[in-house]
Short mmCIF file of C-alpha atoms and ligand atoms in Angstrom, two decimals:
data_model
loop_
_atom_site.label_atom_id
_atom_site.label_comp_id
_atom_site.label_asym_id
_atom_site.label_seq_id
_atom_site.Cartn_x
_atom_site.Cartn_y
_atom_site.Cartn_z
CA UNK A 1 -109.45 5.53 -32.45
CA UNK A 2 -106.58 7.91 -32.96
CA UNK A 3 -103.58 7.87 -30.64
CA UNK A 4 -100.67 10.22 -30.00
CA UNK A 5 -97.37 9.10 -28.47
CA UNK A 6 -95.12 11.78 -27.00
CA UNK A 7 -91.39 11.13 -26.83
CA UNK A 8 -88.47 10.21 -28.99
CA UNK A 9 -86.87 7.03 -27.63
CA UNK A 10 -86.97 3.28 -28.05
CA UNK A 11 -89.67 3.06 -25.38
CA UNK A 12 -91.88 5.34 -27.48
CA UNK A 13 -91.25 3.28 -30.63
CA UNK A 14 -92.32 0.17 -28.69
CA UNK A 15 -95.42 1.97 -27.36
CA UNK A 16 -96.33 3.12 -30.89
CA UNK A 17 -95.77 -0.41 -32.20
CA UNK A 18 -97.98 -1.93 -29.49
CA UNK A 19 -100.75 0.61 -30.19
CA UNK A 20 -100.51 0.06 -33.95
CA UNK A 21 -101.07 -3.69 -33.42
CA UNK A 22 -104.53 -2.96 -32.02
CA UNK A 23 -107.35 -3.36 -34.55
CA UNK A 24 -109.08 -0.45 -32.77
CA UNK A 25 -106.30 2.00 -33.58
CA UNK A 26 -106.39 3.73 -36.95
CA UNK A 27 -103.46 6.08 -36.51
CA UNK A 28 -100.49 6.67 -34.20
CA UNK A 29 -99.15 10.23 -34.31
CA UNK A 30 -95.67 10.47 -32.79
CA UNK A 31 -94.43 13.77 -31.36
CA UNK A 32 -91.65 13.93 -32.37
CA UNK A 33 -91.06 10.16 -32.76
CA UNK A 34 -87.83 8.95 -34.38
CA UNK A 35 -86.49 7.26 -37.49
CA UNK A 36 -88.35 4.06 -36.57
CA UNK A 37 -91.79 5.55 -36.03
CA UNK A 38 -91.30 7.67 -39.20
CA UNK A 39 -91.90 4.57 -41.32
CA UNK A 40 -93.78 2.23 -38.91
CA UNK A 41 -97.22 0.81 -39.64
CA UNK A 42 -100.03 3.36 -38.98
CA UNK A 43 -97.46 5.87 -37.61
CA UNK A 44 -96.76 9.48 -38.58
CA UNK A 45 -94.22 11.83 -36.97
CA UNK A 46 -94.73 15.49 -36.15
CA UNK A 47 -91.36 17.18 -35.65
CA UNK A 48 -91.97 19.18 -32.49
CA UNK A 49 -89.52 18.99 -29.60
CA UNK A 50 -90.99 17.54 -26.40
CA UNK A 51 -89.38 20.45 -24.53
CA UNK A 52 -91.71 22.91 -26.30
CA UNK A 53 -94.68 22.13 -24.08
CA UNK A 54 -96.98 24.84 -25.50
CA UNK A 55 -96.33 23.65 -29.08
CA UNK A 56 -96.92 20.03 -28.07
CA UNK A 57 -100.25 20.97 -26.46
CA UNK A 58 -101.29 22.96 -29.56
CA UNK A 59 -100.36 20.07 -31.87
CA UNK A 60 -102.27 17.55 -29.73
CA UNK A 61 -105.33 19.79 -29.67
CA UNK A 62 -105.24 20.21 -33.44
CA UNK A 63 -104.74 16.48 -34.04
CA UNK A 64 -107.55 15.51 -31.67
CA UNK A 65 -110.10 17.92 -33.16
CA UNK A 66 -112.69 15.70 -34.86
CA UNK A 67 -110.90 12.52 -33.73
CA UNK A 68 -113.14 9.71 -32.40
CA UNK A 69 -114.04 10.31 -28.72
CA UNK A 70 -112.14 7.20 -27.58
CA UNK A 71 -108.85 8.68 -28.89
CA UNK A 72 -106.04 9.32 -26.40
CA UNK A 73 -102.48 10.52 -25.83
CA UNK A 74 -99.63 8.56 -24.15
CA UNK A 75 -96.74 10.52 -22.63
CA UNK A 76 -93.50 8.49 -22.60
CA UNK A 77 -90.68 10.36 -20.78
CA UNK A 78 -90.41 11.86 -17.30
CA UNK A 79 -89.47 15.46 -18.16
CA UNK A 80 -92.77 16.51 -19.74
CA UNK A 81 -94.66 14.68 -16.97
CA UNK A 82 -92.69 16.61 -14.34
CA UNK A 83 -93.47 19.83 -16.21
CA UNK A 84 -97.20 19.15 -16.05
CA UNK A 85 -97.89 18.16 -19.65
CA UNK A 86 -100.58 15.68 -18.56
CA UNK A 87 -102.33 18.46 -16.59
CA UNK A 88 -102.16 20.84 -19.57
CA UNK A 89 -103.59 18.27 -21.98
CA UNK A 90 -106.34 17.29 -19.52
CA UNK A 91 -107.21 20.99 -19.12
CA UNK A 92 -107.86 21.01 -22.88
CA UNK A 93 -110.33 18.17 -22.41
CA UNK A 94 -108.02 15.55 -23.95
CA UNK A 95 -107.68 11.96 -22.69
CA UNK A 96 -104.17 11.29 -21.42
CA UNK A 97 -102.19 8.31 -20.16
CA UNK A 98 -99.52 9.95 -18.00
CA UNK A 99 -99.02 11.05 -14.40
CA UNK A 100 -100.11 14.56 -13.53
CA UNK A 101 -97.46 16.97 -12.20
CA UNK A 102 -98.13 16.34 -8.51
CA UNK A 103 -97.87 12.56 -8.99
CA UNK A 104 -94.80 13.01 -11.22
CA UNK A 105 -92.99 14.45 -8.17
CA UNK A 106 -92.53 10.82 -7.11
CA UNK A 107 -89.84 10.64 -9.78
CA UNK A 108 -88.86 14.30 -10.10
CA UNK A 109 -87.85 14.58 -6.42
CA UNK A 110 -86.15 11.71 -4.63
CA UNK A 111 -86.87 13.47 -1.35
CA UNK A 112 -90.60 13.57 -2.14
CA UNK A 113 -90.47 9.89 -3.10
CA UNK A 114 -88.67 8.90 0.12
CA UNK A 115 -91.11 10.90 2.25
CA UNK A 116 -93.99 9.20 0.45
CA UNK A 117 -92.46 5.76 1.05
CA UNK A 118 -91.89 6.45 4.73
CA UNK A 119 -95.31 8.06 5.28
CA UNK A 120 -97.09 5.11 3.72
CA UNK A 121 -94.93 2.25 5.01
CA UNK A 122 -93.40 1.16 1.68
CA UNK A 123 -90.45 -1.24 2.18
CA UNK A 124 -87.38 0.74 1.09
CA UNK A 125 -83.77 1.59 1.90
CA UNK A 126 -83.21 3.80 4.96
CA UNK A 127 -82.26 7.34 4.05
CA UNK A 128 -82.05 10.98 5.09
CA UNK A 129 -82.28 14.16 3.00
CA UNK A 130 -79.94 17.15 3.34
CA UNK A 131 -79.93 20.66 1.97
CA UNK A 132 -76.82 21.61 3.92
CA UNK A 133 -73.49 20.23 2.73
CA UNK A 134 -71.91 20.08 6.23
CA UNK A 135 -74.82 18.04 7.57
CA UNK A 136 -74.65 15.68 4.58
CA UNK A 137 -70.93 15.08 5.14
CA UNK A 138 -71.50 14.53 8.87
CA UNK A 139 -74.10 11.87 8.00
CA UNK A 140 -71.66 10.12 5.65
CA UNK A 141 -68.95 10.13 8.32
CA UNK A 142 -71.41 8.65 10.82
CA UNK A 143 -72.26 5.74 8.50
CA UNK A 144 -70.19 2.61 8.45
CA UNK A 145 -69.86 0.90 5.07
CA UNK A 146 -70.92 2.00 1.62
CA UNK A 147 -73.69 4.56 1.06
CA UNK A 148 -75.58 5.81 -1.96
CA UNK A 149 -75.68 9.53 -2.71
CA UNK A 150 -78.66 10.69 -4.75
CA UNK A 151 -79.30 14.13 -6.15
CA UNK A 152 -82.87 15.10 -5.36
CA UNK A 153 -83.94 16.22 -8.85
CA UNK A 154 -84.10 14.75 -12.35
CA UNK A 155 -80.59 14.15 -13.66
CA UNK A 156 -80.97 11.81 -16.66
CA UNK A 157 -79.34 8.88 -14.84
CA UNK A 158 -76.35 10.92 -13.60
CA UNK A 159 -77.73 11.73 -10.15
CA UNK A 160 -76.88 8.52 -8.26
CA UNK A 161 -73.45 7.59 -6.94
CA UNK A 162 -73.00 4.24 -5.26
CA UNK A 163 -70.05 5.07 -3.02
CA UNK A 164 -67.87 2.25 -1.65
CA UNK A 165 -66.20 4.60 0.84
CA UNK A 166 -66.77 7.91 2.62
CA UNK A 167 -64.29 9.73 0.38
CA UNK A 168 -66.26 8.91 -2.78
CA UNK A 169 -69.54 9.80 -1.09
CA UNK A 170 -68.20 13.15 0.13
CA UNK A 171 -66.85 13.93 -3.36
CA UNK A 172 -70.31 13.22 -4.81
CA UNK A 173 -71.96 15.47 -2.22
CA UNK A 174 -69.52 18.29 -3.03
CA UNK A 175 -70.01 17.78 -6.79
CA UNK A 176 -73.79 18.00 -6.44
CA UNK A 177 -74.14 20.63 -3.71
CA UNK A 178 -71.08 22.86 -4.02
CA UNK A 179 -69.94 22.58 -7.65
CA UNK A 180 -73.54 22.29 -8.90
CA UNK A 181 -72.60 19.69 -11.52
CA UNK A 182 -76.27 18.87 -11.97
CA UNK A 183 -77.59 22.40 -11.56
CA UNK A 184 -80.62 22.76 -9.33
CA UNK A 185 -81.18 18.96 -9.34
CA UNK A 186 -78.31 18.61 -6.86
CA UNK A 187 -79.31 21.31 -4.38
CA UNK A 188 -80.65 18.67 -2.01
CA UNK A 189 -79.19 15.18 -1.63
CA UNK A 190 -80.55 11.94 -0.28
CA UNK A 191 -78.00 9.74 1.54
CA UNK A 192 -79.23 6.17 1.47
CA UNK A 193 -78.06 2.87 2.93
CA UNK A 194 -76.41 0.62 0.36
CA UNK A 195 -78.45 -2.49 -0.39
CA UNK A 196 -76.98 -5.66 -1.78
CA UNK A 197 -78.95 -7.93 -4.04
CA UNK A 198 -80.38 -8.31 -7.53
CA UNK A 199 -82.35 -5.51 -9.16
CA UNK A 200 -85.69 -6.02 -10.82
CA UNK A 201 -88.03 -3.61 -12.55
CA UNK A 202 -91.77 -3.98 -12.27
CA UNK A 203 -93.76 -1.78 -14.63
CA UNK A 204 -97.45 -1.35 -13.90
CA UNK A 205 -100.60 0.44 -15.01
CA UNK A 206 -102.01 2.93 -12.49
CA UNK A 207 -105.53 4.28 -12.37
CA UNK A 208 -106.08 6.36 -9.27
CA UNK A 209 -108.28 9.40 -8.74
CA UNK A 210 -110.21 10.44 -5.64
CA UNK A 211 -113.45 9.48 -7.46
CA UNK A 212 -112.16 6.04 -8.42
CA UNK A 213 -110.94 5.54 -4.85
CA UNK A 214 -114.42 6.31 -3.52
CA UNK A 215 -115.93 3.82 -5.95
CA UNK A 216 -113.37 1.16 -4.90
CA UNK A 217 -111.91 1.13 -8.41
CA UNK A 218 -108.50 2.71 -7.85
CA UNK A 219 -105.86 0.15 -8.81
CA UNK A 220 -102.29 -0.63 -9.78
CA UNK A 221 -101.97 -3.60 -12.13
CA UNK A 222 -98.39 -4.93 -12.46
CA UNK A 223 -96.93 -6.26 -15.69
CA UNK A 224 -94.50 -9.16 -16.05
CA UNK A 225 -91.20 -8.47 -14.27
CA UNK A 226 -88.15 -7.25 -16.18
CA UNK A 227 -84.46 -6.61 -15.67
CA UNK A 228 -82.34 -3.85 -17.16
CA UNK A 229 -78.57 -4.29 -17.64
CA UNK A 230 -77.05 -0.95 -16.77
CA UNK A 231 -73.31 -1.54 -17.11
CA UNK A 232 -71.69 -1.03 -20.50
CA UNK A 233 -69.85 -4.32 -20.88
CA UNK A 234 -70.51 -8.04 -20.52
CA UNK A 235 -70.39 -9.40 -16.99
CA UNK A 236 -71.76 -6.11 -15.59
CA UNK A 237 -68.43 -4.35 -16.05
CA UNK A 238 -67.69 -0.79 -17.08
CA UNK A 239 -69.59 2.45 -16.55
CA UNK A 240 -73.30 2.79 -15.94
CA UNK A 241 -75.42 3.58 -18.99
CA UNK A 242 -79.05 4.36 -19.69
CA UNK A 243 -79.56 0.60 -20.15
CA UNK A 244 -77.78 -1.87 -22.44
CA UNK A 245 -80.67 -4.29 -22.75
CA UNK A 246 -83.52 -5.95 -20.91
CA UNK A 247 -84.97 -9.38 -20.30
CA UNK A 248 -88.53 -10.15 -19.25
CA UNK A 249 -89.60 -11.84 -17.06
CA UNK A 250 -86.61 -11.42 -14.71
CA UNK A 251 -85.08 -14.51 -13.11
CA UNK A 252 -84.77 -14.97 -9.36
CA UNK A 253 -88.21 -13.67 -8.35
CA UNK A 254 -89.74 -16.44 -6.26
CA UNK A 255 -93.46 -16.53 -5.53
CA UNK A 256 -92.62 -15.47 -1.98
CA UNK A 257 -90.59 -12.43 -3.11
CA UNK A 258 -93.37 -11.46 -5.50
CA UNK A 259 -95.99 -11.75 -2.77
CA UNK A 260 -93.87 -9.57 -0.50
CA UNK A 261 -93.52 -7.00 -3.33
CA UNK A 262 -97.33 -6.94 -3.57
CA UNK A 263 -97.99 -6.63 0.13
CA UNK A 264 -95.02 -4.49 1.25
CA UNK A 265 -94.52 -2.21 -1.77
CA UNK A 266 -97.37 -2.23 -4.30
CA UNK A 267 -100.30 -2.18 -1.88
CA UNK A 268 -98.88 0.56 0.42
CA UNK A 269 -98.07 2.59 -2.71
CA UNK A 270 -101.66 2.29 -3.91
CA UNK A 271 -103.00 3.24 -0.49
CA UNK A 272 -100.55 6.17 -0.41
CA UNK A 273 -101.68 7.50 -3.80
CA UNK A 274 -105.27 7.27 -2.58
CA UNK A 275 -104.52 8.90 0.80
CA UNK A 276 -102.64 11.76 -0.91
CA UNK A 277 -105.67 12.28 -3.21
CA UNK A 278 -103.58 12.10 -6.36
CA UNK A 279 -104.93 11.98 -9.90
CA UNK A 280 -102.56 9.45 -11.40
CA UNK A 281 -103.63 7.68 -14.53
CA UNK A 282 -100.61 6.34 -16.35
CA UNK A 283 -97.73 4.00 -15.69
CA UNK A 284 -95.53 3.45 -12.69
CA UNK A 285 -92.17 1.73 -12.52
CA UNK A 286 -91.01 0.10 -9.30
CA UNK A 287 -87.20 -0.13 -9.23
CA UNK A 288 -86.53 -2.89 -6.69
CA UNK A 289 -83.55 -4.47 -5.03
CA UNK A 290 -84.24 -8.05 -3.97
CA UNK A 291 -82.15 -8.32 -0.80
CA UNK A 292 -81.75 -11.29 1.53
CA UNK A 293 -84.31 -9.59 3.76
CA UNK A 294 -86.85 -9.28 0.96
CA UNK A 295 -87.61 -6.78 -1.80
CA UNK A 296 -86.89 -3.08 -1.16
CA UNK A 297 -87.98 -0.18 -3.32
CA UNK A 298 -85.10 1.91 -4.68
CA UNK A 299 -87.15 4.31 -6.75
CA UNK A 300 -90.40 5.10 -8.47
CA UNK A 301 -90.47 6.23 -12.06
CA UNK A 302 -93.78 7.67 -13.19
CA UNK A 303 -93.51 6.14 -16.64
CA UNK A 304 -92.54 2.96 -18.41
CA UNK A 305 -88.86 2.00 -18.28
CA UNK A 306 -86.45 2.15 -21.17
CA UNK A 307 -85.31 -0.44 -22.31
CA UNK A 308 -87.66 -2.57 -20.14
CA UNK A 309 -90.67 -1.56 -22.27
CA UNK A 310 -89.01 -3.02 -25.36
CA UNK A 311 -88.86 -6.41 -23.57
CA UNK A 312 -92.23 -6.24 -21.78
CA UNK A 313 -94.68 -5.03 -24.44
CA UNK A 314 -93.82 -7.81 -26.96
CA UNK A 315 -94.98 -10.29 -24.28
CA UNK A 316 -98.40 -8.65 -23.97
CA UNK A 317 -100.99 -10.78 -25.74
CA UNK A 318 -103.98 -8.57 -24.94
CA UNK A 319 -104.71 -5.22 -26.59
CA UNK A 320 -102.44 -2.40 -25.37
CA UNK A 321 -104.81 0.29 -26.66
CA UNK A 322 -107.63 -1.25 -24.61
CA UNK A 323 -105.35 -1.19 -21.56
CA UNK A 324 -104.53 2.50 -22.14
CA UNK A 325 -108.20 3.35 -22.50
CA UNK A 326 -109.02 1.46 -19.30
CA UNK A 327 -106.35 3.42 -17.40
CA UNK A 328 -108.13 6.63 -18.38
CA UNK A 329 -111.61 5.24 -17.75
CA UNK A 330 -110.75 3.64 -14.42
CA UNK A 331 -111.60 0.12 -15.54
CA UNK A 332 -108.22 -1.60 -15.31
CA UNK A 333 -109.53 -4.10 -12.77
CA UNK A 334 -112.09 -5.26 -15.31
CA UNK A 335 -109.56 -5.40 -18.16
CA UNK A 336 -107.52 -8.59 -17.68
CA UNK A 337 -104.02 -8.50 -19.09
CA UNK A 338 -102.93 -11.59 -20.96
CA UNK A 339 -99.21 -12.35 -21.15
CA UNK A 340 -97.49 -14.77 -23.50
CA UNK A 341 -95.60 -17.65 -21.96
CA UNK A 342 -91.86 -17.50 -22.37
CA UNK A 343 -89.39 -14.64 -22.44
CA UNK A 344 -88.47 -11.55 -24.37
CA UNK A 345 -84.88 -10.39 -24.77
CA UNK A 346 -84.00 -6.88 -25.97
CA UNK A 347 -80.27 -6.11 -26.36
CA UNK A 348 -79.43 -2.48 -27.17
CA UNK A 349 -76.90 -1.40 -29.81
CA UNK A 350 -75.00 1.77 -28.92
CA UNK A 351 -72.66 4.21 -30.66
CA UNK A 352 -68.89 3.96 -30.21
CA UNK A 353 -67.91 6.10 -27.22
CA UNK A 354 -71.24 5.86 -25.39
CA UNK A 355 -71.93 6.69 -22.52
CA UNK A 356 -69.22 9.31 -23.14
CA UNK A 357 -69.21 11.39 -26.32
CA UNK A 358 -69.97 9.66 -29.59
CA UNK A 359 -70.30 10.56 -33.26
CA UNK A 360 -73.69 11.31 -34.79
CA UNK A 361 -75.07 11.15 -38.32
CA UNK A 362 -73.68 7.71 -39.17
CA UNK A 363 -75.80 5.70 -41.61
CA UNK A 364 -77.61 2.70 -40.08
CA UNK A 365 -78.52 -0.22 -42.33
CA UNK A 366 -81.04 -2.88 -41.39
CA UNK A 367 -81.41 -5.97 -43.54
CA UNK A 368 -85.13 -6.40 -42.88
CA UNK A 369 -85.24 -9.89 -44.40
CA UNK A 370 -82.69 -11.10 -41.82
CA UNK A 371 -84.45 -9.59 -38.79
CA UNK A 372 -86.83 -12.56 -38.72
CA UNK A 373 -90.60 -12.68 -38.25
CA UNK A 374 -90.26 -13.27 -34.51
CA UNK A 375 -88.21 -10.13 -33.81
CA UNK A 376 -88.72 -6.38 -33.91
CA UNK A 377 -86.20 -3.55 -34.14
CA UNK A 378 -87.12 -0.61 -31.90
CA UNK A 379 -85.27 2.54 -32.94
CA UNK A 380 -84.10 4.90 -30.17
CA UNK A 381 -81.35 7.31 -31.26
CA UNK A 382 -81.70 7.40 -35.05
CA UNK A 383 -83.58 9.65 -37.47
CA UNK A 384 -84.38 9.62 -41.17
CA UNK A 385 -82.38 11.93 -43.38
CA UNK A 386 -84.73 14.53 -44.70
CA UNK A 387 -82.82 16.17 -47.54
CA UNK A 388 -85.09 16.18 -50.56
CA UNK A 389 -84.30 16.44 -54.24
CA UNK A 390 -81.58 14.93 -56.42
CA UNK A 391 -78.32 14.24 -54.65
CA UNK A 392 -75.44 16.46 -55.68
CA UNK A 393 -72.18 15.03 -56.85
CA UNK A 394 -70.12 13.86 -53.90
CA UNK A 395 -73.14 14.24 -51.64
CA UNK A 396 -73.77 11.00 -49.80
CA UNK A 397 -76.96 12.10 -48.02
CA UNK A 398 -79.69 9.69 -49.06
CA UNK A 399 -83.23 10.92 -48.34
CA UNK A 400 -84.95 8.54 -45.94
CA UNK A 401 -81.67 6.95 -44.83
CA UNK A 402 -81.58 6.08 -41.14
CA UNK A 403 -78.73 7.92 -39.39
CA UNK A 404 -77.60 7.85 -35.76
CA UNK A 405 -78.62 10.74 -33.49
CA UNK A 406 -78.00 9.25 -30.05
CA UNK A 407 -75.85 6.96 -27.93
CA UNK A 408 -78.40 4.22 -27.62
CA UNK A 409 -79.33 3.67 -31.26
CA UNK A 410 -81.79 0.78 -31.21
CA UNK A 411 -82.86 -2.46 -29.56
CA UNK A 412 -83.67 -5.81 -31.13
CA UNK A 413 -86.55 -7.51 -29.29
CA UNK A 414 -87.48 -11.14 -29.68
CA UNK A 415 -89.66 -13.58 -27.77
CA UNK A 416 -89.00 -17.27 -27.27
CA UNK A 417 -90.18 -20.20 -25.19
CA UNK A 418 -86.93 -20.12 -23.24
CA UNK A 419 -84.42 -17.39 -22.39
CA UNK A 420 -82.00 -19.08 -24.78
CA UNK A 421 -84.50 -19.04 -27.66
CA UNK A 422 -85.37 -15.38 -27.06
CA UNK A 423 -81.68 -14.51 -26.88
CA UNK A 424 -80.82 -16.41 -30.07
CA UNK A 425 -83.60 -14.68 -32.00
CA UNK A 426 -82.81 -11.21 -30.64
CA UNK A 427 -79.09 -11.48 -31.38
CA UNK A 428 -79.81 -12.89 -34.85
CA UNK A 429 -81.94 -9.78 -35.50
CA UNK A 430 -79.16 -7.54 -34.20
CA UNK A 431 -76.77 -9.10 -36.71
CA UNK A 432 -79.01 -7.68 -39.46
CA UNK A 433 -78.14 -4.18 -38.23
CA UNK A 434 -74.95 -2.33 -38.96
CA UNK A 435 -73.47 1.10 -38.36
CA UNK A 436 -69.91 2.25 -37.88
CA UNK A 437 -68.73 1.63 -34.33
CA UNK A 438 -71.85 -0.37 -33.37
CA UNK A 439 -71.40 -2.00 -29.96
CA UNK A 440 -73.64 -4.25 -27.88
CA UNK A 441 -73.44 -6.56 -24.92
CA UNK A 442 -73.61 -10.26 -25.75
CA UNK A 443 -74.93 -11.45 -22.38
CA UNK A 444 -78.32 -9.74 -22.00
CA UNK A 445 -80.61 -12.12 -20.11
CA UNK A 446 -77.93 -14.53 -18.93
CA UNK A 447 -77.94 -15.37 -15.20
CA UNK A 448 -75.87 -12.86 -13.24
CA UNK A 449 -75.42 -10.51 -16.21
CA UNK A 450 -76.96 -7.60 -14.31
CA UNK A 451 -75.15 -8.16 -11.03
CA UNK A 452 -71.88 -6.42 -10.44
CA UNK A 453 -69.35 -7.76 -7.96
CA UNK A 454 -67.38 -4.52 -8.21
CA UNK A 455 -69.01 -1.78 -6.18
CA UNK A 456 -66.94 1.03 -7.58
CA UNK A 457 -66.86 0.11 -11.26
CA UNK A 458 -69.77 2.26 -12.27
CA UNK A 459 -68.75 5.45 -10.60
P1 AMP B 1 -82.16 4.99 -8.74
O1 AMP B 1 -82.21 6.11 -9.76
O2 AMP B 1 -82.54 5.41 -7.37
O3 AMP B 1 -82.83 3.73 -9.21
O4 AMP B 1 -80.64 4.55 -8.74
C1 AMP B 1 -79.95 4.17 -9.91
C2 AMP B 1 -79.18 2.90 -9.68
O5 AMP B 1 -78.32 3.05 -8.56
C3 AMP B 1 -80.07 1.72 -9.32
O6 AMP B 1 -80.58 1.11 -10.45
C4 AMP B 1 -79.10 0.84 -8.55
O7 AMP B 1 -78.27 0.14 -9.44
C5 AMP B 1 -78.26 1.84 -7.81
N1 AMP B 1 -78.82 2.09 -6.46
C6 AMP B 1 -79.72 3.04 -6.11
N2 AMP B 1 -80.01 2.98 -4.80
C7 AMP B 1 -79.28 1.98 -4.29
C8 AMP B 1 -79.13 1.42 -2.98
N3 AMP B 1 -79.79 1.90 -1.92
N4 AMP B 1 -78.29 0.36 -2.84
C9 AMP B 1 -77.60 -0.12 -3.89
N5 AMP B 1 -77.67 0.36 -5.13
C10 AMP B 1 -78.51 1.40 -5.36
N1 LIG B 2 -84.40 1.38 -17.23
C1 LIG B 2 -84.50 2.35 -16.23
C2 LIG B 2 -85.27 3.55 -16.57
O1 LIG B 2 -86.04 3.58 -17.51
O2 LIG B 2 -85.12 4.54 -15.87
#
């Protein structure tokens, strides 16, 4: 079968890598892909921006003409899902793994997500939504203790402020609602109770349609647990980032907590998707806080997490392409997932200056022989130089050279029987990588590395 992966990040490289491992997959077309997928086994990039939805649809249609009928498309990031790319591709008769627009609202609008959680009895933080700035401020002043201010819309990780005091919360509300720092994403805000505990990410496959629900085949199948490390520096210090690394499975999830996640979060979510008659065939990400009163849902993402995917997919022993196909066909209950024992650690290397401004175009070298057979490098923000022809004198552009294009440049992923073994292998692989100003946390996967004692440090 032929597969297409849409997106440009490390998550998409990991998805393409997992698909390419399947003996059933002959080709993985990446739109636009990155400098990793440009040279990966079975992979080929098509340089179309994900933002150009009509061009993406046209390219998918052209690629899928005459492809085997089992072929399919996987959409990685949230923006195209929120814009209805899955609907557009399905309208063309193509098989897609990705939430349709109405389901994607669960991530694209925090207010929609909170209403869904409350309507369907999903265990979550208490909250209220405001479209009037005076009302929002009155709510903050009425709360005792810290609150969390969330912009309603998609804000690329910049829409949440964990506020230790009312002053910080009010500033966030004014930034979002009056100064429009996030544009239309901040027109409404959700004010949420602050929850203390350890975060865990649970990624899952979803296959829900009204027809599958009628046949009793609608399902959500969770993957192994994972934990992102959002702060920039070791010991969970410094500003929040898009994710400095992940470990899977996450520590601290007892059988009792997991059972409560299933009964108080996963099952009501499934029943909610069914009751709302959604067509949702793709992935879902439960962002949880494990509090002393049990797990609480902080957010849904309607996609796989980044960098969690880079730590979760290497642990999958069964065929990822078969899983994707079963999501589309509504057979995930009959398609058992097999997970490797042990752990996977995926530290991320970032550019100097990230998450602030950072230089681009710096050459990245990877000593492939030192990466080790038990590790993989997943490229995120790096592309291949494309300049063709003989190099001019004084011209240091080497065709095919990997150069940085983003803040998060790559992740090294490695599995091991223990956390320590996975960490040793992953960090050994990272030592084979070099670029000017390369920075990474050294404590990904260590106990407590994702828990911050300082409420205000990230804001
Ligand atoms: P979200 O996009 O809703 O997951 O929020 C981003 C990050 O903000 C989460 O990963 C948490 O670290 C933090 N956060 C969100 N909601 C809360 C909450 N109610 N209590 C404490 N921290 C939160
Ligand atoms: N790692 C969190 C996310 O993908 O949003």
